[in-house]
CSV table of C-alpha atoms in Angstrom, one decimal:
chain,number,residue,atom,x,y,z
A,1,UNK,CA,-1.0,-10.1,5.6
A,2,UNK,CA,-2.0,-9.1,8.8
A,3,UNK,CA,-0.7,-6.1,11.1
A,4,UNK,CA,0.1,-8.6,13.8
A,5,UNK,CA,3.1,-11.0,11.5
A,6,UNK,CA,6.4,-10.1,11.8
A,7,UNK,CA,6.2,-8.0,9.1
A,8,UNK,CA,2.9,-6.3,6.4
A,9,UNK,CA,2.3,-4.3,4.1
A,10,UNK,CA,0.0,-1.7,4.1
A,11,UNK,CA,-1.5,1.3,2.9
A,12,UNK,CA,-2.6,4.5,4.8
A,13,UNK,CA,-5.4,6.6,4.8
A,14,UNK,CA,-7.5,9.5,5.7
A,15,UNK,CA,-10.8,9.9,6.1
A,16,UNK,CA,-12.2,13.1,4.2
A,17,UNK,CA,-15.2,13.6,6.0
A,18,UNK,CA,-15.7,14.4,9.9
A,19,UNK,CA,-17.1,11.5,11.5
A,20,UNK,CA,-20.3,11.7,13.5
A,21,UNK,CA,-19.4,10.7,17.1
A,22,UNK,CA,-22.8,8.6,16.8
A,23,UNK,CA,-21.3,6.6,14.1
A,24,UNK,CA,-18.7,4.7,16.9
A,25,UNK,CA,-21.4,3.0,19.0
A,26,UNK,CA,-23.0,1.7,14.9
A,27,UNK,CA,-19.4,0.6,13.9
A,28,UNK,CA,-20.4,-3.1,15.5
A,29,UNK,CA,-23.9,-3.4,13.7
A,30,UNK,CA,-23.0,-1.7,10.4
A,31,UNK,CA,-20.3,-4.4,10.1
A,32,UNK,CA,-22.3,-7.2,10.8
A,33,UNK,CA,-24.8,-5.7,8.2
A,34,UNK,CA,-22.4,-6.0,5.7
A,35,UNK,CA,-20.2,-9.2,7.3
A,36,UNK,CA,-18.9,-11.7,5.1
A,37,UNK,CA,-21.3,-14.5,3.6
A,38,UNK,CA,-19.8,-18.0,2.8
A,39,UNK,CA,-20.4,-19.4,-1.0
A,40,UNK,CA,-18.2,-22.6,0.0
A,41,UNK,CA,-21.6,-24.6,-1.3
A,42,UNK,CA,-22.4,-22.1,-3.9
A,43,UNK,CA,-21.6,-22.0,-7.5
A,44,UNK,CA,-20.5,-17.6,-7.0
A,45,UNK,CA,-17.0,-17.1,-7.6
A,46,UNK,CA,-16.2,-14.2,-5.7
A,47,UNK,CA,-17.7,-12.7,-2.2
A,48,UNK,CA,-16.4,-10.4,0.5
A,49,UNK,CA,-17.3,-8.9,3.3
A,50,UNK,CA,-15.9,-7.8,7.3
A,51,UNK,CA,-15.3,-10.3,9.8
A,52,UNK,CA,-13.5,-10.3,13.2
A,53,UNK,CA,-10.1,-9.1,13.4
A,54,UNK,CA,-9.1,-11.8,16.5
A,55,UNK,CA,-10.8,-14.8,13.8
A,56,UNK,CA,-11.6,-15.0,10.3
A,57,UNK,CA,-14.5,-17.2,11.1
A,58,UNK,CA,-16.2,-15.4,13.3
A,59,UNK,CA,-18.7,-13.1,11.4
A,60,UNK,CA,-20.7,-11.8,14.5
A,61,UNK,CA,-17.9,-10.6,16.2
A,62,UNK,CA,-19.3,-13.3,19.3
A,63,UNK,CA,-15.7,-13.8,19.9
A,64,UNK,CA,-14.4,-10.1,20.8
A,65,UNK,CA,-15.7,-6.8,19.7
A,66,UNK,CA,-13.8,-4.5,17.0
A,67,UNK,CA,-13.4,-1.7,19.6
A,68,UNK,CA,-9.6,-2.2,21.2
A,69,UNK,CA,-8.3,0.6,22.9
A,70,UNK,CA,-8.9,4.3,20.6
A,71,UNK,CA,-8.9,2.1,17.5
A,72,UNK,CA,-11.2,0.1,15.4
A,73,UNK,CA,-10.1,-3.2,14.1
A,74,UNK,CA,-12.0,-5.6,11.4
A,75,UNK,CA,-10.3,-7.6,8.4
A,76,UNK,CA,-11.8,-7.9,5.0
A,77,UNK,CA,-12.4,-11.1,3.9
A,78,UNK,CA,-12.4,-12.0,0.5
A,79,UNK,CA,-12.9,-15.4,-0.9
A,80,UNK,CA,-12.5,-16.5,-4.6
A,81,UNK,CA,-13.0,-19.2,-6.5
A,82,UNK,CA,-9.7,-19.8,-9.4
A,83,UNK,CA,-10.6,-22.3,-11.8
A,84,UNK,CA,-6.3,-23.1,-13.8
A,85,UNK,CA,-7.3,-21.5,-17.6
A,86,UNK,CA,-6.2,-24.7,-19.0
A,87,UNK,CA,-8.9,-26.1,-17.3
A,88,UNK,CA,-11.4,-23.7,-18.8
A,89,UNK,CA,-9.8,-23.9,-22.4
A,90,UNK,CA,-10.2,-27.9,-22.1
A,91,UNK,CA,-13.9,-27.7,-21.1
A,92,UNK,CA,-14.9,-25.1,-23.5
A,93,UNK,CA,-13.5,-26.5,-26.1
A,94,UNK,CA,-15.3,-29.9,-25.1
A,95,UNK,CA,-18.3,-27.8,-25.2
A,96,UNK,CA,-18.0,-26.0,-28.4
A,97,UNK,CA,-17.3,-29.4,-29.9
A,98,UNK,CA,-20.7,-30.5,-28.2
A,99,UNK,CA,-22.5,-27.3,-29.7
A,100,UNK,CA,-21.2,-27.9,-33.3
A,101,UNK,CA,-22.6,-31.5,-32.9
A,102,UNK,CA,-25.7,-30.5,-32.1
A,103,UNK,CA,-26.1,-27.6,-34.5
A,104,UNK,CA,-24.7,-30.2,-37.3
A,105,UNK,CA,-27.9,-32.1,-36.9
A,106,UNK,CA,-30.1,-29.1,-37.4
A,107,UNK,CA,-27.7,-27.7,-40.1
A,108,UNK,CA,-26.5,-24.5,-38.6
A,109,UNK,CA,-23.2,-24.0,-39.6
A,110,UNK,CA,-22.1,-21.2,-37.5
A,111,UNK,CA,-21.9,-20.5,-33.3
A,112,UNK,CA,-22.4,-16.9,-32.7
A,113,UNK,CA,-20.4,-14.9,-30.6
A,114,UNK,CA,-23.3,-14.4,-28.0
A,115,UNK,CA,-24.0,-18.0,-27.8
A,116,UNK,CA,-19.7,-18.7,-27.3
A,117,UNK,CA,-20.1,-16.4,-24.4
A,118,UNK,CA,-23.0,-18.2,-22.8
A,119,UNK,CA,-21.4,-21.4,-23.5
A,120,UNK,CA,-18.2,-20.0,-21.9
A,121,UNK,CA,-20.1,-18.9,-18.9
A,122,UNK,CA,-21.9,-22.5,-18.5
A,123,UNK,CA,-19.0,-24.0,-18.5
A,124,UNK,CA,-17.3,-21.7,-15.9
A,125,UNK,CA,-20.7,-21.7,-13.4
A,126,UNK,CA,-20.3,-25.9,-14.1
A,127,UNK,CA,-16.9,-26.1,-13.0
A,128,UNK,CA,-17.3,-23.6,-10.2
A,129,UNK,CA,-18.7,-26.6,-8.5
A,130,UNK,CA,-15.8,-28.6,-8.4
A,131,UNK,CA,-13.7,-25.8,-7.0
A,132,UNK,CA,-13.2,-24.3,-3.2
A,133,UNK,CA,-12.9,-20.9,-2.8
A,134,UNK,CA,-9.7,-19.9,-1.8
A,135,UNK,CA,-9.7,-17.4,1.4
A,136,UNK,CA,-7.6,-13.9,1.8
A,137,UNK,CA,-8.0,-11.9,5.3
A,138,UNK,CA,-6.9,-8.0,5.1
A,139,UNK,CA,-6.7,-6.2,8.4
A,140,UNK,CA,-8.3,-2.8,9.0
A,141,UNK,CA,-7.3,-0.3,11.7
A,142,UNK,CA,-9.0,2.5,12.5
A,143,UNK,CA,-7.8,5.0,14.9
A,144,UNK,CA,-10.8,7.1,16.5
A,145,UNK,CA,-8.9,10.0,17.5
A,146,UNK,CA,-7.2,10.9,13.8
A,147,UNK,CA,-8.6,10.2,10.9
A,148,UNK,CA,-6.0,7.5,10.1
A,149,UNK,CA,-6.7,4.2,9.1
A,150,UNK,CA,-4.4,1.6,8.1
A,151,UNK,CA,-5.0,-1.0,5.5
A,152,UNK,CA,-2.9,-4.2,5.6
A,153,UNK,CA,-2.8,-4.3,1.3
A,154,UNK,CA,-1.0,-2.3,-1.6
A,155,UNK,CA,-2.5,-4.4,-3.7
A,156,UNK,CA,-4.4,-1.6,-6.2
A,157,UNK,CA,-7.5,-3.9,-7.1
A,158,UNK,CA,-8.0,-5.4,-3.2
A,159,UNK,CA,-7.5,-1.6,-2.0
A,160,UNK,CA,-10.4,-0.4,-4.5
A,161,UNK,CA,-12.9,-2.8,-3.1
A,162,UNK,CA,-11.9,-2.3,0.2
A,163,UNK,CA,-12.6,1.5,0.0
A,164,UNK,CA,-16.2,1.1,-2.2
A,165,UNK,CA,-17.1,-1.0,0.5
A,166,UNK,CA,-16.1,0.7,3.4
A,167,UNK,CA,-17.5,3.9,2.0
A,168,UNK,CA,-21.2,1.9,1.1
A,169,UNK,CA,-21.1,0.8,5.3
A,170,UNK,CA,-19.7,3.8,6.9
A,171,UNK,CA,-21.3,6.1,4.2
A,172,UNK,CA,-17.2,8.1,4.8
A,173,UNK,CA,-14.9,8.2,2.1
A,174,UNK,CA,-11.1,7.3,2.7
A,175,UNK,CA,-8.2,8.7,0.6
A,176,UNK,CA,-5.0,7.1,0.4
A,177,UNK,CA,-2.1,9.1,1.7
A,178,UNK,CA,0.3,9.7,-1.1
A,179,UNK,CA,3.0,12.0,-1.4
A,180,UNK,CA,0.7,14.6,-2.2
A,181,UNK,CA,-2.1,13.8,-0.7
A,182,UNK,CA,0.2,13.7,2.5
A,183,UNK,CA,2.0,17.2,2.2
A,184,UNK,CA,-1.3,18.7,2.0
A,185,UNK,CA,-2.2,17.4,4.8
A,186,UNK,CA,1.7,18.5,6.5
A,187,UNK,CA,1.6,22.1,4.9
A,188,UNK,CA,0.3,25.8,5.5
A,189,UNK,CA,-2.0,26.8,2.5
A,190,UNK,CA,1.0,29.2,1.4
A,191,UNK,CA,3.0,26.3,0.2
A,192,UNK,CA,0.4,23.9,-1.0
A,193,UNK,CA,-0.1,26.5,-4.1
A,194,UNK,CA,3.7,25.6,-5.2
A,195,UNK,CA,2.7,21.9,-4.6
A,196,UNK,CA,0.0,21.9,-8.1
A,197,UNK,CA,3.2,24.2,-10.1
A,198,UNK,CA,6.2,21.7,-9.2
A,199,UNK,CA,8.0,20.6,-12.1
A,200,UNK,CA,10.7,17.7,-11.7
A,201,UNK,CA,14.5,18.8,-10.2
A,202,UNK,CA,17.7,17.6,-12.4
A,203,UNK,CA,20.1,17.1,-10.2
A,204,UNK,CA,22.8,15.8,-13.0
B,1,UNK,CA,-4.8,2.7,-5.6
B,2,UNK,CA,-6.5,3.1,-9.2
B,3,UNK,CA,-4.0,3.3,-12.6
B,4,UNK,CA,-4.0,7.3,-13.8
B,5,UNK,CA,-5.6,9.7,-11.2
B,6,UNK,CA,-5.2,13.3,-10.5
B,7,UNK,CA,-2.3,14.2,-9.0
B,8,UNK,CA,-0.5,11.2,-10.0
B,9,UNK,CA,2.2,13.4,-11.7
B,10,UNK,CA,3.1,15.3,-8.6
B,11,UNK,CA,2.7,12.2,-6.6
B,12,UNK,CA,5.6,10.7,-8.4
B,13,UNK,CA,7.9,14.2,-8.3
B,14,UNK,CA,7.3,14.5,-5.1
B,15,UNK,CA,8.1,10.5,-3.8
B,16,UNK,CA,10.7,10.5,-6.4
B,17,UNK,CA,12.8,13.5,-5.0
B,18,UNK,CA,12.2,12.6,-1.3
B,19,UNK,CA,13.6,8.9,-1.7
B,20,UNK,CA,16.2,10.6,-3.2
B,21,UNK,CA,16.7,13.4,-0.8
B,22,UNK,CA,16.6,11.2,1.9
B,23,UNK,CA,19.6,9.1,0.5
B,24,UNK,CA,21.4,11.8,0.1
B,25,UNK,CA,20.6,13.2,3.6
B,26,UNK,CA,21.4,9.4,5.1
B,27,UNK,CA,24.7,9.4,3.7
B,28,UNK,CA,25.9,12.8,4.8
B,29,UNK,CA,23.9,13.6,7.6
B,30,UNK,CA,23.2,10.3,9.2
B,31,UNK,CA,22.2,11.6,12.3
B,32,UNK,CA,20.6,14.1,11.0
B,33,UNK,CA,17.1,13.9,11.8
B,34,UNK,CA,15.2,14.9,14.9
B,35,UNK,CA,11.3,13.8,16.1
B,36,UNK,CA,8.7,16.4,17.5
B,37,UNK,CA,10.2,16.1,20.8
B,38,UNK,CA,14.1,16.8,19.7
B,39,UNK,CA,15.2,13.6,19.8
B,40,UNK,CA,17.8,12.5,17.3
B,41,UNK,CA,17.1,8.9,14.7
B,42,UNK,CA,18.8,7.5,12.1
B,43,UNK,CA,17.5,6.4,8.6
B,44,UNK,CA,19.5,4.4,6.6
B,45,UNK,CA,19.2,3.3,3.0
B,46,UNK,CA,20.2,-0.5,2.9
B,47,UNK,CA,20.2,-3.7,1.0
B,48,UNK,CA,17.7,-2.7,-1.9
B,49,UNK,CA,17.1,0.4,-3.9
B,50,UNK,CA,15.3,0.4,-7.1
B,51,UNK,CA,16.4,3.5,-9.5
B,52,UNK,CA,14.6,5.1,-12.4
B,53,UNK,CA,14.6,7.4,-15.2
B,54,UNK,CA,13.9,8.3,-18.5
B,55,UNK,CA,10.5,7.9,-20.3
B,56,UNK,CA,8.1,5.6,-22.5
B,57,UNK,CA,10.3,3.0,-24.4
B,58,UNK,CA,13.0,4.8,-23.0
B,59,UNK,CA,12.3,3.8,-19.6
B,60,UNK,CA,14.8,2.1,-17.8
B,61,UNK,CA,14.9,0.5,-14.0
B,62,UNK,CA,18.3,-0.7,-12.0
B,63,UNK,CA,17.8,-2.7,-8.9
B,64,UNK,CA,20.5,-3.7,-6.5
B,65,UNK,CA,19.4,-6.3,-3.8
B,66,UNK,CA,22.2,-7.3,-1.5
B,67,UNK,CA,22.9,-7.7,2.4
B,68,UNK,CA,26.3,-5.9,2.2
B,69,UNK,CA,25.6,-4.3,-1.3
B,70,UNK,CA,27.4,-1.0,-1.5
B,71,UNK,CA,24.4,0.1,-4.1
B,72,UNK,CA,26.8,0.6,-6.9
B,73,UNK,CA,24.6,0.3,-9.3
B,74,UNK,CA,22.0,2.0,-8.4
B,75,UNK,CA,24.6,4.9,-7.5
B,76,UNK,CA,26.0,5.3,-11.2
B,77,UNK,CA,21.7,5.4,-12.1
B,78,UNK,CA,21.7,8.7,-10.2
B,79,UNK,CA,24.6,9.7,-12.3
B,80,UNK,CA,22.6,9.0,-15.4
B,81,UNK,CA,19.7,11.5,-14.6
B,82,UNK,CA,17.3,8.5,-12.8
B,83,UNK,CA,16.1,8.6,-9.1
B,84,UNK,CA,14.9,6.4,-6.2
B,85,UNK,CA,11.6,4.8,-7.0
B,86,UNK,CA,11.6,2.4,-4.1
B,87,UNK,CA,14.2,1.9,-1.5
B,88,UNK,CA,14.5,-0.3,2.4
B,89,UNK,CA,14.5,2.0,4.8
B,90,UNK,CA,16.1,1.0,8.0
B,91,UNK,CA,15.1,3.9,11.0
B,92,UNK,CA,16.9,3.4,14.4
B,93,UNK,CA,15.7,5.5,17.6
B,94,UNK,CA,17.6,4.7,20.7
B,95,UNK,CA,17.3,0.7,21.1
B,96,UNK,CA,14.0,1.0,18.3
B,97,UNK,CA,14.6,-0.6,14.8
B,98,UNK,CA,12.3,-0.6,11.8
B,99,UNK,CA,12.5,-1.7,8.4
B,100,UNK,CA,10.1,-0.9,5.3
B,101,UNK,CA,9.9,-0.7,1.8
B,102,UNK,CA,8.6,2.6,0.6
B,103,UNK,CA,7.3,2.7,-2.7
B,104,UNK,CA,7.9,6.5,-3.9
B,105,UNK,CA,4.5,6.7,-6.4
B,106,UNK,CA,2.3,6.4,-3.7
B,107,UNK,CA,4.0,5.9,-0.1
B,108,UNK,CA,2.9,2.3,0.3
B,109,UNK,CA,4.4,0.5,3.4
B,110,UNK,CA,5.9,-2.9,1.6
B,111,UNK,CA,7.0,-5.5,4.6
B,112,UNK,CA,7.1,-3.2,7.4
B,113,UNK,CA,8.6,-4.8,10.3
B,114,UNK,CA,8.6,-3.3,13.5
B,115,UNK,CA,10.7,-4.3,16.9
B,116,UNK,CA,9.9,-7.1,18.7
B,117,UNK,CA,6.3,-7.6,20.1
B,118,UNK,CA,5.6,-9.6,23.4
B,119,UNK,CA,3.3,-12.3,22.7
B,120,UNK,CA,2.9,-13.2,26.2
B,121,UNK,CA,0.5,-10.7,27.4
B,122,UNK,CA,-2.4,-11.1,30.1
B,123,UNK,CA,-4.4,-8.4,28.5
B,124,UNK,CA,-6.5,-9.4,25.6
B,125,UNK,CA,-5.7,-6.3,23.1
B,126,UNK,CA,-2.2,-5.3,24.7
B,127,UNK,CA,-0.1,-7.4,22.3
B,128,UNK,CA,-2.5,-5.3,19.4
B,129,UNK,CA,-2.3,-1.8,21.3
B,130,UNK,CA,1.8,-2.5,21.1
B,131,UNK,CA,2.2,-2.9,17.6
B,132,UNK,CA,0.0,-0.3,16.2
B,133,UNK,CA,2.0,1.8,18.7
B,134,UNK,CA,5.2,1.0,17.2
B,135,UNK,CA,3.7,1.0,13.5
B,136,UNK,CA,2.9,5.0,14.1
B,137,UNK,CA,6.1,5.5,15.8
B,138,UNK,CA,7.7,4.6,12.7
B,139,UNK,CA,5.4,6.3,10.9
B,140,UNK,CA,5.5,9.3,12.5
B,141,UNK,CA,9.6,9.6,12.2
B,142,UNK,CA,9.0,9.1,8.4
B,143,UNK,CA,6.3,12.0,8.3
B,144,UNK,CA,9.1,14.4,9.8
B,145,UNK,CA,11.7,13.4,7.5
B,146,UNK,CA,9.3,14.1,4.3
B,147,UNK,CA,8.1,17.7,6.1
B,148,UNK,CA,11.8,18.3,6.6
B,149,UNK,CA,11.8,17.3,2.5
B,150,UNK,CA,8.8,19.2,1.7
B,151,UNK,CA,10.3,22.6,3.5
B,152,UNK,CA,13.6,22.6,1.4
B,153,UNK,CA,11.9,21.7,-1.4
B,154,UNK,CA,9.4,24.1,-1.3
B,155,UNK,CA,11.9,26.7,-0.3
B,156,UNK,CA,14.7,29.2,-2.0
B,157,UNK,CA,16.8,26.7,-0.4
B,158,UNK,CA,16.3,23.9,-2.8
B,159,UNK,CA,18.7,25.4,-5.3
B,160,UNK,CA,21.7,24.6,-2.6
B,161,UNK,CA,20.6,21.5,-1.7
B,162,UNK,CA,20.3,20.5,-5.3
B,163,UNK,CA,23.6,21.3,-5.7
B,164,UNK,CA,25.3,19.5,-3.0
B,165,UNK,CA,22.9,16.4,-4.1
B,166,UNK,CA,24.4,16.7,-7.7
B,167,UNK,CA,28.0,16.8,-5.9
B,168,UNK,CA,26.6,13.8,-4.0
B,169,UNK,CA,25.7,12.1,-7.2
B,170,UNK,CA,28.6,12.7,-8.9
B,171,UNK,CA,31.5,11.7,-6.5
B,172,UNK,CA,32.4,9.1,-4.7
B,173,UNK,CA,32.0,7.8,-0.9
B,174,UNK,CA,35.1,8.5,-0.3
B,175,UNK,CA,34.1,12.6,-1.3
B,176,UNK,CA,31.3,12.6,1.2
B,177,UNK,CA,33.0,14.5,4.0
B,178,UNK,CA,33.0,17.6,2.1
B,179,UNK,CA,29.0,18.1,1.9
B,180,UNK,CA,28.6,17.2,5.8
């Protein structure tokens, strides 16, 4: 997925605010402040964070720094753990089954809806254990001289974290370039009025 | 980007009637683009277009997908009132070729492939510094296309051009001459 493959996909964006020029020589620490943490011998299903552009594995950037040339380059790494549902509708089942033993003994006929989503949860956090987390790198590029910054994702829900979490380390706010988004950024403030009044042509 | 935001509708006139445009313009202007320094490139619209149109259960999609596909299809969806929603875009700038999806709704970049990249570099970031290069080279030709959209568009002359793109629409290749 990355910008160096034959071909990516990718999004573009802007950043809204002016950057600080102080903020460049951070860039380095504030991503090692919110790097990515491994849960390979955890029971968590899901955790991301930046890592080295040049290596997926390298989390304090020992192996090159994300400074090359004008821009700024870092991937988001995002590891989750997929349990198949079959697998989770066996094991809950097994465990539901195990619960209405139980409660048969103390003569409680019914499971309540609170209890089938602890037990659902259980079993979930007990099969987490048997289960890698399977890796994703996204590439980020920065340029320092625009405000552009490339994505390698078009993927909405991957895109959403990547921007809450690029907002909570750089405290800037990024805004996808869109066909509107984009011409406001092209045009004179004259035509950007017609822009919010446009109503769809008919050409046939 | 998020399901239902503000702007979305104009976001998806807007990418809509570009893609569209810029078939039009491909087919009877092919040359007719220039960058911010003058110089002429091509964009071509090739092998897969995805047409839409109408609304709620009414909503219907026609993709073509074909090396050598003449887009019929698609071409007799234009006739029916839909418009490109996603199209390959092949750009060509003296020896340069790029390819890319472009999703109209929101201007995503779907596999974007640049020239050639030399691998064999001596510097550590050179083979990096070249393909971000070429990535806003490509970029940048697309940006002057849509601002050479968004002027017509925006402009008295939009009723002409909306004309000739119903002519366009309407006839066949063979009929393209006449709008050049």
């Amino acid at each position: 997925m990355g910008f160096l493959r034959t071909s990516c996909s990718f999004t573009r964006y802007q950043i809204i605010e002016t950057v600080p020029p102080e903020l460049w020589l951070q860039v380095p620490e504030k991503l090692k402040q919110y790097s990515f943490q491994d849960i390979d011998n955890t029971i968590q299903e899901r955790s991301w964070g930046w890592t080295n552009f040049d290596d997926m594995l390298d989390t304090s950037w020992s192996l090159s720094p994300p400074e090359k040339g004008e821009y700024i380059a870092f991937s988001l790494r995002l590891e989750t753990r997929r349990i198949p549902p079959a697998v989770v509708k066996k094991h809950f089942a097994i465990a539901l089954h195990e619960e209405k033993t139980i409660n048969h003994t103390i003569e409680k006929k019914v499971i309540s809806k609170e209890r089938k989503v602890e037990i659902y949860q259980h079993v979930k956090n007990r099969l987490f254990k048997h289960f890698l987390p399977i890796p994703a790198i996204f590439d980020v590029v920065w340029s320092t001289t625009t405000k552009a910054l490339y994505f390698s994702s078009i993927h909405s829900k991957v895109n959403d974290l990547f921007t809450n979490l690029f907002t909570v380390t750089f405290e800037l706010h990024l805004e996808p370039q869109t066909p509107y988004t984009l011409a406001q950024s092209i045009l004179d403030e004259s035509y950007i009025h017609n822009l919010d009044t446009l109503e769809p042509t008919r050409f046939v | 980007m998020s399901e239902n935001y503000l702007g979305q509708t104009i976001d998806i006139i807007l990418g809509q009637e570009f893609l569209t445009w810029l078939w039009f313009v491909s087919e009877t202007k092919p040359m007719g683009f220039e960058d911010i320094k003058g110089q002429r490139f091509s964009v071509v619209m090739e092998q897969r277009v995805v047409v839409q149109g109408g609304e709620g259960e009414s909503l219907e999609t026609a993709t073509v997908f074909g090396i050598f596909s003449p887009l019929k299809e698609v071409r007799r969806g234009l006739q029916t009132g839909k418009k490109v929603i996603r199209a390959l875009l092949r750009i060509e700038k003296d020896e340069l070729s790029w390819q890319v999806i472009l999703k109209a709704e929101d201007f995503s970049f779907g596999t974007f492939r640049t020239p050639k990249v030399s691998l064999d570099n001596d510097e550590p970031d050179a083979t990096f510094l070249e393909k971000i290069y070429l990535i806003e080279s490509c970029l940048q030709l697309i940006d002057v296309c849509y601002k050479k959209f968004l002027f017509v568009r925006l402009s008295s002359e939009w009723d002409k051009e909306k004309q000739n793109m119903a002519l366009w629409i309407l006839h066949d290749e063979d009929s393209l001459s006449s709008y050049k």
